[in-house]
Structures are given as structure tokens and as C-alpha cells.
Short mmCIF file of N, CA and C in Angstrom, two decimals:
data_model
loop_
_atom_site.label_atom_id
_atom_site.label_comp_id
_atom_site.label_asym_id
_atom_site.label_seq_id
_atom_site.Cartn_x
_atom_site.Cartn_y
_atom_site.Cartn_z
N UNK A 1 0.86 -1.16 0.00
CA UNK A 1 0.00 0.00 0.00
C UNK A 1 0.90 1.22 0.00
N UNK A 2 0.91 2.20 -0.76
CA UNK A 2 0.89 3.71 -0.95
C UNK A 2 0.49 4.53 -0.31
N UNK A 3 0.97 5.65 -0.04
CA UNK A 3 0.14 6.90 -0.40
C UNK A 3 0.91 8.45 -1.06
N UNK A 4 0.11 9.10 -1.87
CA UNK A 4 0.47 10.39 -1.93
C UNK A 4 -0.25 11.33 -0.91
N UNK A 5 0.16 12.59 -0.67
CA UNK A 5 -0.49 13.65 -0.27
C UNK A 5 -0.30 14.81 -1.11
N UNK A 6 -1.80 15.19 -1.35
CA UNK A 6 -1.34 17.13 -2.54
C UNK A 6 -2.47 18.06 -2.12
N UNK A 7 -1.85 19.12 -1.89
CA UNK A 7 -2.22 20.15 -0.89
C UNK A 7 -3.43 20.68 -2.08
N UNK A 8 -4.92 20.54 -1.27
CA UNK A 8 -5.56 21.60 -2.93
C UNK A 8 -6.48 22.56 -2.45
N UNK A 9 -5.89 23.12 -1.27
CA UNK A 9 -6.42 24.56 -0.81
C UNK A 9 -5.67 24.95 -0.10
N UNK A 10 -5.94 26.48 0.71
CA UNK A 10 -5.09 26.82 2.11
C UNK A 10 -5.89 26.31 2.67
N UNK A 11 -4.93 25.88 3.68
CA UNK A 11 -4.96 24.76 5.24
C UNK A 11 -5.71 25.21 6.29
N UNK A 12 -6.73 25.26 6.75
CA UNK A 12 -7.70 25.48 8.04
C UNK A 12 -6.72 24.87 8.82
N UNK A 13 -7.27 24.71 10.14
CA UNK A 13 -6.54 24.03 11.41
C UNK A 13 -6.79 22.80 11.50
N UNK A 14 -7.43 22.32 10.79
CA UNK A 14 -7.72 20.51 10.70
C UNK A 14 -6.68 20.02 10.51
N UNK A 15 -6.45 18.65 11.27
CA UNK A 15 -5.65 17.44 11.06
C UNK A 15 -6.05 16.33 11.42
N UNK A 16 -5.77 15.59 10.56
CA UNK A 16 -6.12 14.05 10.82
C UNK A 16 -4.64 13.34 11.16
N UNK A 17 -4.20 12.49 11.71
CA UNK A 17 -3.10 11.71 12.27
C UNK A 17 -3.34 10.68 13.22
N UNK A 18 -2.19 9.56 12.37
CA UNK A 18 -2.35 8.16 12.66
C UNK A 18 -1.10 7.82 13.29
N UNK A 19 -0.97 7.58 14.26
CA UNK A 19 0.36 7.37 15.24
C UNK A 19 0.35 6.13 15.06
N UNK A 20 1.30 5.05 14.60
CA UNK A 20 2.00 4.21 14.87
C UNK A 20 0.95 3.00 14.70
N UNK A 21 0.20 2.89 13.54
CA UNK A 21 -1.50 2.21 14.18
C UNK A 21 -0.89 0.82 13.30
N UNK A 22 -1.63 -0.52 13.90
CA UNK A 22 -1.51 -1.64 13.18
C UNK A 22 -2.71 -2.16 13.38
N UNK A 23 -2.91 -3.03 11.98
CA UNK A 23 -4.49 -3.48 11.95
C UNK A 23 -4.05 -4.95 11.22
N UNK A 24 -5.52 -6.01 12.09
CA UNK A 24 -5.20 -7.31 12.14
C UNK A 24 -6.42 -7.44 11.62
N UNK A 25 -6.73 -8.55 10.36
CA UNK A 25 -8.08 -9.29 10.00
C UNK A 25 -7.84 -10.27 10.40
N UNK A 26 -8.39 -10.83 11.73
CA UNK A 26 -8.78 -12.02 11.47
C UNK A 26 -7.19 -11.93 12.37
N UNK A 27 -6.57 -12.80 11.79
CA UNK A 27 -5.01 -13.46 12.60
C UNK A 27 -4.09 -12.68 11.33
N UNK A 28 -4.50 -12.08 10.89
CA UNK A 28 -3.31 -12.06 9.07
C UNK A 28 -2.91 -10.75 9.79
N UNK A 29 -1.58 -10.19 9.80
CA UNK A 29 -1.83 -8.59 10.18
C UNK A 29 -1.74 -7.87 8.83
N UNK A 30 -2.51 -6.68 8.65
CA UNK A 30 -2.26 -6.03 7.15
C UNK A 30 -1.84 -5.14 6.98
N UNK A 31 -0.95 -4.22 8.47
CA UNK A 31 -0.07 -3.51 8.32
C UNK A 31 0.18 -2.96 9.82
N UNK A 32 1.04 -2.35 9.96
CA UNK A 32 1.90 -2.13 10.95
C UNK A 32 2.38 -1.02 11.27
N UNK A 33 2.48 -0.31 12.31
CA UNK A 33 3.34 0.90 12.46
C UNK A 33 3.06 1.61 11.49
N UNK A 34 2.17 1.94 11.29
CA UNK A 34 1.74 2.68 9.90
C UNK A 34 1.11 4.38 10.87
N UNK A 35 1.89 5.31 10.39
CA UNK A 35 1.99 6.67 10.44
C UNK A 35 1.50 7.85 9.46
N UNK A 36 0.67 7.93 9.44
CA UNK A 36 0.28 9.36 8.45
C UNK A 36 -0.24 10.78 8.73
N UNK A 37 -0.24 11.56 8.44
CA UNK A 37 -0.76 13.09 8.84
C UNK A 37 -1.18 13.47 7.76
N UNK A 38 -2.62 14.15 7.76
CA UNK A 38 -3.30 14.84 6.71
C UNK A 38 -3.56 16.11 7.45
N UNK A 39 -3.31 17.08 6.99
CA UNK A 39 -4.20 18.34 7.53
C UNK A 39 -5.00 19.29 6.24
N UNK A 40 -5.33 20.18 7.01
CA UNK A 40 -6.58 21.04 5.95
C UNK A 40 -5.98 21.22 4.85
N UNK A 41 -7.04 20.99 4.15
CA UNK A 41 -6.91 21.33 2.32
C UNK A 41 -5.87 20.56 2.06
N UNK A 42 -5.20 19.47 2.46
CA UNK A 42 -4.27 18.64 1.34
C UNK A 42 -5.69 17.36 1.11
N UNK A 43 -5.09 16.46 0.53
CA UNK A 43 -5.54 15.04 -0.05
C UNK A 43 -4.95 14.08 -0.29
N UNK A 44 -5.19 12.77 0.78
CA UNK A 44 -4.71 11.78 0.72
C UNK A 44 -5.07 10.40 -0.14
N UNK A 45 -4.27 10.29 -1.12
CA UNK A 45 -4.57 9.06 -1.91
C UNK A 45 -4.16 8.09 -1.58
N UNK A 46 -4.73 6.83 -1.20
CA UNK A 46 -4.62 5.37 -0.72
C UNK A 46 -4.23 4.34 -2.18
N UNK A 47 -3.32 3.95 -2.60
CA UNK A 47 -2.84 3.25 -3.09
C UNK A 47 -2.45 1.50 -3.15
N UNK A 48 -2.81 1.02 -3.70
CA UNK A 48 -2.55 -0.38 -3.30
C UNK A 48 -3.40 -1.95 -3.88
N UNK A 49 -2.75 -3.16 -3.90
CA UNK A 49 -3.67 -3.98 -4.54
C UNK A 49 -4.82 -4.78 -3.92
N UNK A 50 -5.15 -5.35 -4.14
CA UNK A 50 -6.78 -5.45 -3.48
C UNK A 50 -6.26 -6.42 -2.58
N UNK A 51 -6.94 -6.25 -1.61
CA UNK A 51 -6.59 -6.98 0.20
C UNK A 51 -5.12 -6.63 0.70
N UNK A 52 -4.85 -5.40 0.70
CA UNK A 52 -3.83 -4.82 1.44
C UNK A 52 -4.35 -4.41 2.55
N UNK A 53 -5.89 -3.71 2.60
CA UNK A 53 -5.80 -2.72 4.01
C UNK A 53 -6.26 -1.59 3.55
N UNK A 54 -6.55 -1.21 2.42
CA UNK A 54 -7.04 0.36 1.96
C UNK A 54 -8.25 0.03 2.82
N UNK A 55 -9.12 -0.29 2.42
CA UNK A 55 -10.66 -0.04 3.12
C UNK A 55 -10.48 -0.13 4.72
N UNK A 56 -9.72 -1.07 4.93
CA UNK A 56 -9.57 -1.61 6.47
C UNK A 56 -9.23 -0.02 7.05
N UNK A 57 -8.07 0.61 6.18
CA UNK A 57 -7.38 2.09 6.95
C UNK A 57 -8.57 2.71 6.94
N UNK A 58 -9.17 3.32 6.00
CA UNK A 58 -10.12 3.92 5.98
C UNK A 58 -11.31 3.73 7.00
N UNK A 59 -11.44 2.77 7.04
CA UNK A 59 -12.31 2.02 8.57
C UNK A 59 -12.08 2.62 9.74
N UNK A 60 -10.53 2.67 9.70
CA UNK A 60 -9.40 2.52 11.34
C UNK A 60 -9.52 4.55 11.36
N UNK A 61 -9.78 5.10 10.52
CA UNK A 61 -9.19 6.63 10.20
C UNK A 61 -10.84 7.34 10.74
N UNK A 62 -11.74 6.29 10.25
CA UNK A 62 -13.75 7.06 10.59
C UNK A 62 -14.07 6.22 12.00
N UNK A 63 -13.22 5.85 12.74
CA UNK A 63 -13.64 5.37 14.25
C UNK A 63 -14.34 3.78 14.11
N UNK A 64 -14.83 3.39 12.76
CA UNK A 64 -15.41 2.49 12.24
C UNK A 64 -14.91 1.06 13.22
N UNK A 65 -13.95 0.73 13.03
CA UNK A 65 -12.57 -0.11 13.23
C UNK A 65 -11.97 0.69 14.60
N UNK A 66 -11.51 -0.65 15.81
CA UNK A 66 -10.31 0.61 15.96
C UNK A 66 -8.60 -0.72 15.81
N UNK A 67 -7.79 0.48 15.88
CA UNK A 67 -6.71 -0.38 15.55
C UNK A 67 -6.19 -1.21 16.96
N UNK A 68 -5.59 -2.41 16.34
CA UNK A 68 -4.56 -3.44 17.19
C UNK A 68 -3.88 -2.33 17.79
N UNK A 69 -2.86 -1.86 17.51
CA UNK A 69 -1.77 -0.77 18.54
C UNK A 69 -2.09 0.26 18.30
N UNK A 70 -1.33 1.94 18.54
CA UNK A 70 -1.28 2.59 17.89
C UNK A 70 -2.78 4.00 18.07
N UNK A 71 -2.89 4.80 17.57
CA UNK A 71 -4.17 5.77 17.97
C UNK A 71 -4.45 6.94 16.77
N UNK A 72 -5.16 7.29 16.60
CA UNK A 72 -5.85 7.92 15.67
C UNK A 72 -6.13 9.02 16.30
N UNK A 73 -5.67 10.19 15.79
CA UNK A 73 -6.24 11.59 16.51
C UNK A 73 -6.78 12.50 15.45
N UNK A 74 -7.43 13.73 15.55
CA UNK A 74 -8.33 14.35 15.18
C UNK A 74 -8.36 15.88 16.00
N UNK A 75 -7.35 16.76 14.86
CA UNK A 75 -6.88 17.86 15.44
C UNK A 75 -6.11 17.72 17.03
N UNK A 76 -5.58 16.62 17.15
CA UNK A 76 -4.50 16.45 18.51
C UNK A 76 -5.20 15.90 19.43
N UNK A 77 -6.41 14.95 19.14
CA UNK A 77 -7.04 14.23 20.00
C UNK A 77 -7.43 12.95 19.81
N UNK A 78 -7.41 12.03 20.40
CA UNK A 78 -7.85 10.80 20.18
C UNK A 78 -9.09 10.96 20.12
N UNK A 79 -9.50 9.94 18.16
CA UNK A 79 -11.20 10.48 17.87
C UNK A 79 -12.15 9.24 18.93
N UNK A 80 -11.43 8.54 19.56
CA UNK A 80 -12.41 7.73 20.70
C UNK A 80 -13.23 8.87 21.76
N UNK A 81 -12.06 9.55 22.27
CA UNK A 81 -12.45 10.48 23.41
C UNK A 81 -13.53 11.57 23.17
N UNK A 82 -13.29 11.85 21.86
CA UNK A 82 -14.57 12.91 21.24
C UNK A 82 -15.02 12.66 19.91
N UNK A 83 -15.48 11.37 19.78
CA UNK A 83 -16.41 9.91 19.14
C UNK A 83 -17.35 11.28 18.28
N UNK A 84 -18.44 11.90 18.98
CA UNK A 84 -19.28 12.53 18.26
C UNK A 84 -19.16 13.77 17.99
N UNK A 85 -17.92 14.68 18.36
CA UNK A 85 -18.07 15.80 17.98
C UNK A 85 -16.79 15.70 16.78
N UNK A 86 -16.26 14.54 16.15
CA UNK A 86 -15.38 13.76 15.42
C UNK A 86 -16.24 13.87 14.13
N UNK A 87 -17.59 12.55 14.33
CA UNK A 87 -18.47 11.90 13.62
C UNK A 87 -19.43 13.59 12.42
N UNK A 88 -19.64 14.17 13.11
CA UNK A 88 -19.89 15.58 13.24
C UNK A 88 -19.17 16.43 11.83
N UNK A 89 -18.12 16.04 11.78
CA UNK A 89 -17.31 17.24 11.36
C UNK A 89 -16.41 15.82 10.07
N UNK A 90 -17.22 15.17 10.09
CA UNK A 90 -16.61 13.88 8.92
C UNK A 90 -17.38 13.22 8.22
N UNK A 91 -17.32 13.32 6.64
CA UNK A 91 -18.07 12.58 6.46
C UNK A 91 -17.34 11.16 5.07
N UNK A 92 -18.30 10.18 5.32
CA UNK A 92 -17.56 9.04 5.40
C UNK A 92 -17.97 8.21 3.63
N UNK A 93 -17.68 8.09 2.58
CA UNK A 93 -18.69 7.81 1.81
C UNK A 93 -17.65 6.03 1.25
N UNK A 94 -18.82 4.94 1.54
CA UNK A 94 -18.32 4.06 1.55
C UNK A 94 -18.27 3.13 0.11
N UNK A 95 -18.17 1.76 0.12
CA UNK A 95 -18.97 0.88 -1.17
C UNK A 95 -20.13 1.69 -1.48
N UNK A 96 -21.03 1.10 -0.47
CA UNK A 96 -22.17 1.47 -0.98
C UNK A 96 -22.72 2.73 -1.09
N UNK A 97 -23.83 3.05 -1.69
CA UNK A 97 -24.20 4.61 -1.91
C UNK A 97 -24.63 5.61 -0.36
N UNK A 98 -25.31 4.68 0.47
CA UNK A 98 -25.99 4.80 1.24
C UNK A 98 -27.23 6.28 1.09
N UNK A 99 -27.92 5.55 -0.03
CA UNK A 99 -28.68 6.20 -0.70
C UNK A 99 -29.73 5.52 -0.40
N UNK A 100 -31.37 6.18 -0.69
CA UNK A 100 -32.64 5.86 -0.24
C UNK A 100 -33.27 5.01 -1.43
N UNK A 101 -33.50 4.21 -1.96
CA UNK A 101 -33.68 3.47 -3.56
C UNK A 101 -34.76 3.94 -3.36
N UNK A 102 -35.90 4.11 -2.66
CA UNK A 102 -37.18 4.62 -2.68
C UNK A 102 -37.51 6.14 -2.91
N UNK A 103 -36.60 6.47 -2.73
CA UNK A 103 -36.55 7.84 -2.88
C UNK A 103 -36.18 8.55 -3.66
N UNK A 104 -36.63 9.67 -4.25
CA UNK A 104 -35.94 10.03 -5.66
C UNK A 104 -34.48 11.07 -5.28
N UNK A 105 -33.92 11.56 -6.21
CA UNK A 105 -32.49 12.04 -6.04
C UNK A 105 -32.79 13.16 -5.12
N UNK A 106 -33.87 14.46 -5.39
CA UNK A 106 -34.00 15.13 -5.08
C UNK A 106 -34.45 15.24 -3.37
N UNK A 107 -35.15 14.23 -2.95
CA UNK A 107 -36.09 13.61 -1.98
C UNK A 107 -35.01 13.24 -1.19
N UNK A 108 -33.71 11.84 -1.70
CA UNK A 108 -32.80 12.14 -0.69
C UNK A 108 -31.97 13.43 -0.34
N UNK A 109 -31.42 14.25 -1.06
CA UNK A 109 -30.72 15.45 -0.81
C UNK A 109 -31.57 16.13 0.34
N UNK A 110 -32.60 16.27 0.35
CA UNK A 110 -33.70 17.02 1.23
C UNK A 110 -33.43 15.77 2.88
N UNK A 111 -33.46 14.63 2.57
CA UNK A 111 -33.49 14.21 3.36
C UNK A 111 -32.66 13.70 4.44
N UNK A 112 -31.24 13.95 3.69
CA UNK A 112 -30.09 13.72 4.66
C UNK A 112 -29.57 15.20 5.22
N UNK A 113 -30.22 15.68 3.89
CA UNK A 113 -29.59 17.46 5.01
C UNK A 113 -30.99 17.51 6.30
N UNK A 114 -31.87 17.38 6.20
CA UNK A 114 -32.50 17.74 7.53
C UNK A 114 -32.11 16.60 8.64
N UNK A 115 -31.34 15.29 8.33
CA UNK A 115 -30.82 14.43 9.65
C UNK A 115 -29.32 15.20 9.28
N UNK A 116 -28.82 16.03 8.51
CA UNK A 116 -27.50 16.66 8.84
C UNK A 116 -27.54 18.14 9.65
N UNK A 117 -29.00 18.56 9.73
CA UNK A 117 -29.17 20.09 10.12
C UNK A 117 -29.32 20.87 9.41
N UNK A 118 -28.89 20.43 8.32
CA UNK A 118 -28.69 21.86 6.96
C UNK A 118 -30.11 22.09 6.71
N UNK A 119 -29.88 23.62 6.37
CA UNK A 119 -31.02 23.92 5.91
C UNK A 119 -31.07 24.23 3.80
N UNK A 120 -32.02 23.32 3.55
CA UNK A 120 -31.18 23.57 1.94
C UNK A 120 -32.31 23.34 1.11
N UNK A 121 -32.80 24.93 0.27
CA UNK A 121 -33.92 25.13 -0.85
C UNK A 121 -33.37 24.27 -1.33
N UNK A 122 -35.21 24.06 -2.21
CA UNK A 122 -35.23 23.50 -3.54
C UNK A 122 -34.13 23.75 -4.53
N UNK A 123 -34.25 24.99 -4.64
CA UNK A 123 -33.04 25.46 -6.03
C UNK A 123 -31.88 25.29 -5.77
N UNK A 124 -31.10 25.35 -3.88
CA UNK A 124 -30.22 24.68 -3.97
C UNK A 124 -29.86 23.08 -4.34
N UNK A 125 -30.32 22.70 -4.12
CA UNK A 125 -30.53 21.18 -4.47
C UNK A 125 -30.37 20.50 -5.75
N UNK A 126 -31.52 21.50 -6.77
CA UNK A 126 -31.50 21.61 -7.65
C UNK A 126 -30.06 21.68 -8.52
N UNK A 127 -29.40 23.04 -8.14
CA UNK A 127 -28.53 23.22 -8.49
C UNK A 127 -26.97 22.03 -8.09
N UNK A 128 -27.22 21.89 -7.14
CA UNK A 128 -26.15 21.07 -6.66
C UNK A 128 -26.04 19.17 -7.66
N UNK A 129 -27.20 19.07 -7.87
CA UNK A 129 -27.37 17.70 -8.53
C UNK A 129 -27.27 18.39 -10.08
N UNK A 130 -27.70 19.35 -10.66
CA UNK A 130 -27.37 19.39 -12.03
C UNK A 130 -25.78 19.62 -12.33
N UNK A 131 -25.47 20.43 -11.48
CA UNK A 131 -23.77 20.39 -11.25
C UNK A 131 -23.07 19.17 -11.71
N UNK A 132 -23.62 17.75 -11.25
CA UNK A 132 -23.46 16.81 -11.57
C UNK A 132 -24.12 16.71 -12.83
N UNK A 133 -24.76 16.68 -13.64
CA UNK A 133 -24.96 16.41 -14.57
C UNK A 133 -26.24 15.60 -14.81
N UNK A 134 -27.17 15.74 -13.77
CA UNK A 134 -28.30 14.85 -13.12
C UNK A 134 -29.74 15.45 -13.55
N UNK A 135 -29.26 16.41 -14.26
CA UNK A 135 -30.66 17.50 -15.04
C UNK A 135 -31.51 16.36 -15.51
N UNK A 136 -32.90 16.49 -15.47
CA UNK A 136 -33.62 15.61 -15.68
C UNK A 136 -33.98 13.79 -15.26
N UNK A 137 -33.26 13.78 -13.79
CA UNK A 137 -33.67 12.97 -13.12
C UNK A 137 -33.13 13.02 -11.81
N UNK A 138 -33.98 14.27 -11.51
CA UNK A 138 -33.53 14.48 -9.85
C UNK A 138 -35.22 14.01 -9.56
N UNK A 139 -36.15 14.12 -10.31
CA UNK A 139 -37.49 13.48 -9.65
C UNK A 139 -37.39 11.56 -10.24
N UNK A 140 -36.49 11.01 -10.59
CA UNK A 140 -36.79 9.81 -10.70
C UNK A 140 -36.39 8.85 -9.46
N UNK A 141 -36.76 7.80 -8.85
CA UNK A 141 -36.31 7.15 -8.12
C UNK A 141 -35.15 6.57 -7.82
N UNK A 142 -34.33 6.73 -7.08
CA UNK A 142 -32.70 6.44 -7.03
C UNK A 142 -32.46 4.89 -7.24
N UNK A 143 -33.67 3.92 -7.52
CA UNK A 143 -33.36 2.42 -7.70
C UNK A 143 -33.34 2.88 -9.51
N UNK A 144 -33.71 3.57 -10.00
CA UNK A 144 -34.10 3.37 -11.73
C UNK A 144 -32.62 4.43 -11.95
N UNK A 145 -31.49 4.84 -11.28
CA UNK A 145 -30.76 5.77 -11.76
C UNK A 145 -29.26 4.18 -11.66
N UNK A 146 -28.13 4.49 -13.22
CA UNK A 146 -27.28 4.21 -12.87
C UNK A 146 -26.15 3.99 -11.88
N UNK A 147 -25.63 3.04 -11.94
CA UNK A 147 -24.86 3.27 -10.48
C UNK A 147 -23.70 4.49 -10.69
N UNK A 148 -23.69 4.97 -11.89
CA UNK A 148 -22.35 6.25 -11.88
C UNK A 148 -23.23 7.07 -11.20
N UNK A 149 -25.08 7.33 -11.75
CA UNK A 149 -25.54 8.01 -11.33
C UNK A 149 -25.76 8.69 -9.68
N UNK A 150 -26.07 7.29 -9.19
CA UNK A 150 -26.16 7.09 -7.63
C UNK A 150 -25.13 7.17 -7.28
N UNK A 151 -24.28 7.60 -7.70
CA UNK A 151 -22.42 7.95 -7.34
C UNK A 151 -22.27 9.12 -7.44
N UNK A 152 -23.31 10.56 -8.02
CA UNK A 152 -23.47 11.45 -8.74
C UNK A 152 -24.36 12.23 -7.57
N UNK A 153 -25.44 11.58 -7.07
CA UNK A 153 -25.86 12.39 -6.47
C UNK A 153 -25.67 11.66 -4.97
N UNK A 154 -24.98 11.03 -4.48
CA UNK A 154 -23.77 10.95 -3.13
C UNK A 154 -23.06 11.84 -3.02
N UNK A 155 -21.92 12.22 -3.85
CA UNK A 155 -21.19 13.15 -4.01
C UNK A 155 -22.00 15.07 -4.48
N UNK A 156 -23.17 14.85 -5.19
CA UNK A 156 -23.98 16.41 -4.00
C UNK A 156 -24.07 16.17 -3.39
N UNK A 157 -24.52 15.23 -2.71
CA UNK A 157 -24.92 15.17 -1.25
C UNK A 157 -23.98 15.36 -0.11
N UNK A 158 -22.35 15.25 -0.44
CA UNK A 158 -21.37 15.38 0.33
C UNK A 158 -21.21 17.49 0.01
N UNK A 159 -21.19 17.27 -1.03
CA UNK A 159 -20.95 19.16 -1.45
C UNK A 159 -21.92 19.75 -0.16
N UNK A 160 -23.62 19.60 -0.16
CA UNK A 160 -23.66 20.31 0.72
C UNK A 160 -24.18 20.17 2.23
N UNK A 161 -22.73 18.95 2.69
CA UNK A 161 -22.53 18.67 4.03
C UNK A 161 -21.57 19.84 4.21
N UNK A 162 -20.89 20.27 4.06
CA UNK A 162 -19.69 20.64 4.37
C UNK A 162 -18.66 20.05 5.36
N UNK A 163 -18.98 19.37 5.13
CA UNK A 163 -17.69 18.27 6.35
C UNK A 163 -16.18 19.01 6.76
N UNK A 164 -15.53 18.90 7.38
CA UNK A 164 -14.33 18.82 7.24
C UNK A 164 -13.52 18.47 6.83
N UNK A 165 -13.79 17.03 6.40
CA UNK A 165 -12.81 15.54 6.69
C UNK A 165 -13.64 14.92 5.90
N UNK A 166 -13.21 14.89 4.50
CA UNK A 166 -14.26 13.58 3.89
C UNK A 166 -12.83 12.39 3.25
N UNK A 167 -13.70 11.26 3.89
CA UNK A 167 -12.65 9.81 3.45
C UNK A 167 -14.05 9.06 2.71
N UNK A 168 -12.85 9.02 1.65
CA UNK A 168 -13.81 8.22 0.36
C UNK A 168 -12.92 7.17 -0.01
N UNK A 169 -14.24 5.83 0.14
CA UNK A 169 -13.35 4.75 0.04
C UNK A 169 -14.06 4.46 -1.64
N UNK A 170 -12.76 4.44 -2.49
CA UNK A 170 -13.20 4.46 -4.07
C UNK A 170 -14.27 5.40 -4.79
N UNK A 171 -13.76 6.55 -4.64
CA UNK A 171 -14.66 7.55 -4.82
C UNK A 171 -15.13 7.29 -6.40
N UNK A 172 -14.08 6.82 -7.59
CA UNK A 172 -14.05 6.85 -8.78
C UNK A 172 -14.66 6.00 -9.36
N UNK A 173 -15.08 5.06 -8.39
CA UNK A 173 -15.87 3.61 -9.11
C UNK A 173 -16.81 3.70 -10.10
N UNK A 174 -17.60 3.33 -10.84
CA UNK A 174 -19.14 3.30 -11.56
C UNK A 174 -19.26 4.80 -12.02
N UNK A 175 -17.86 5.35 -12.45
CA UNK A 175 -18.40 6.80 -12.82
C UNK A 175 -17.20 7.08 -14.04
#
């Protein structure tokens, strides 16, 4: 496993950092003493061939997982100790879409910003999914949309979280 880091804004006070962390599946260990620091506005790319540990890190980095040795902090704190004001300020986008299939594109956007707090018009919404390229099926049901699609309007849906900290495990898939 890899990684790059490339800075693609100025830096807020955010940091993410992984002290010394090792992670075990099962009895196999899939890595070790493994050290990284991300802070604001860079981007960390996870590199590597399939069953190394990318998803597993990514797991160990969103509190998901915690690691065999080693500790995970979050602006100079262990994210155990402040679990939800962590969870808060991160957002996590996995395999799956974790999208509503019953629901149409537009219907989820509305619906994860009011369990996120946001407050967010129609026309924002609007706008945020055509951005993507989703013009003319933000009223269709998210089971009848491609999976690039449902990859399309996840990613509005992250635009207007504003997270801090977004870890995307295979952001590029089905798109």
C-alpha cells in the first residue's frame, strides 16, 4: 500500500493523524506501524492492490474499526475520546451509496440534510445535482438511476454537508 499527499487549498486548522497504528483481519496482520498526517486542504490518496488494508485504513481513520496498537487523533485528540463531535465534522462515503432506492435524487438530498441540520432550498438542491450532470432525473427514483448516477448524487450530497474531513473509500468507481 501507498500513499500520496497534494495540498488543494489553504490549510484550516484541521488534522487528521495516525500514530504508529496496526491493523489485524482475522489473525493475518495487514499492516503495521503505519503513520500518516493529513491536515486542511491537502488530499490523501490510498494506493494499493486489493486486500492490502485500503478499506480496512479507511475504517481505522472514521472510528469504524479501531486499531490493534497505535491511535488515531483528530486535530491532537484521540477520535475515541470525542467519538461525536469527530463523527460531526466527517463525512464518510463508503462501497455502498448509502442512498434511499425509494426515494428520488431530489427527496434524498432534502433528506439527509434535515438528519444533517442543513437547511437547503429547492433550487439549492437543484442546483447542486445538475452540477453533476443529473438534469432531468432528480425526480426519478434512485433504484431506476445508474450506479455512476447514484455515485453522482452521493457526491452532491457530500458538497452540501460541508464536512471537514471527507474519506472516500473508491470515490471513482461506476463513474
Amino acid at each position: 500500500m501507498t500513499t500520496s499527499t497534494f495540498l488543494i487549498s489553504q490549510p484550516p486548522s484541521s488534522q487528521l493523524e495516525a500514530r504508529a497504528i496496526t491493523c489485524l483481519r482475522g489473525e493475518r496482520e495487514l499492516f503495521s506501524n503505519l503513520s500518516l498526517e493529513v491536515c486542511g486542504g491537502e488530499c490523501l490518496h490510498i494506493r494499493g492492490q486489493n486486500g492490502v488494508g485500503k478499506t480496512s485504513l479507511l475504517r481505522l481513520l472514521t472510528g469504524l474499526s479501531t486499531p490493534e496498537a497505535g491511535e488515531i487523533l483528530w486535530n491532537g485528540q484521540d477520535i475515541k475520546s470525542q467519538s461525536e463531535g469527530y463523527h460531526r465534522q466527517l463525512l464518510f462515503a463508503g462501497h455502498r451509496d448509502a442512498l434511499k432506492e425509494d426515494l428520488t435524487a431530489l427527496e434524498n438530498m432534502h433528506m439527509y440534510a434535515a438528519i444533517d441540520g442543513i437547511r437547503l432550498s429547492q433550487e439549492e438542491s437543484l442546483a447542486t445535482l445538475w452540477r453533476f450532470g443529473l438534469q432531468g432525473r432528480e425526480d426519478l427514483p434512485v433504484s431506476c438511476l445508474s450506479a455512476g448516477q447514484k455515485k453522482r448524487v452521493l457526491m452532491a450530497r457530500m458538497l452540501n454537508r460541508h464536512a471537514q474531513l471527507w474519506i472516500l473509500d473508491e470515490p471513482f468507481n461506476a463513474l
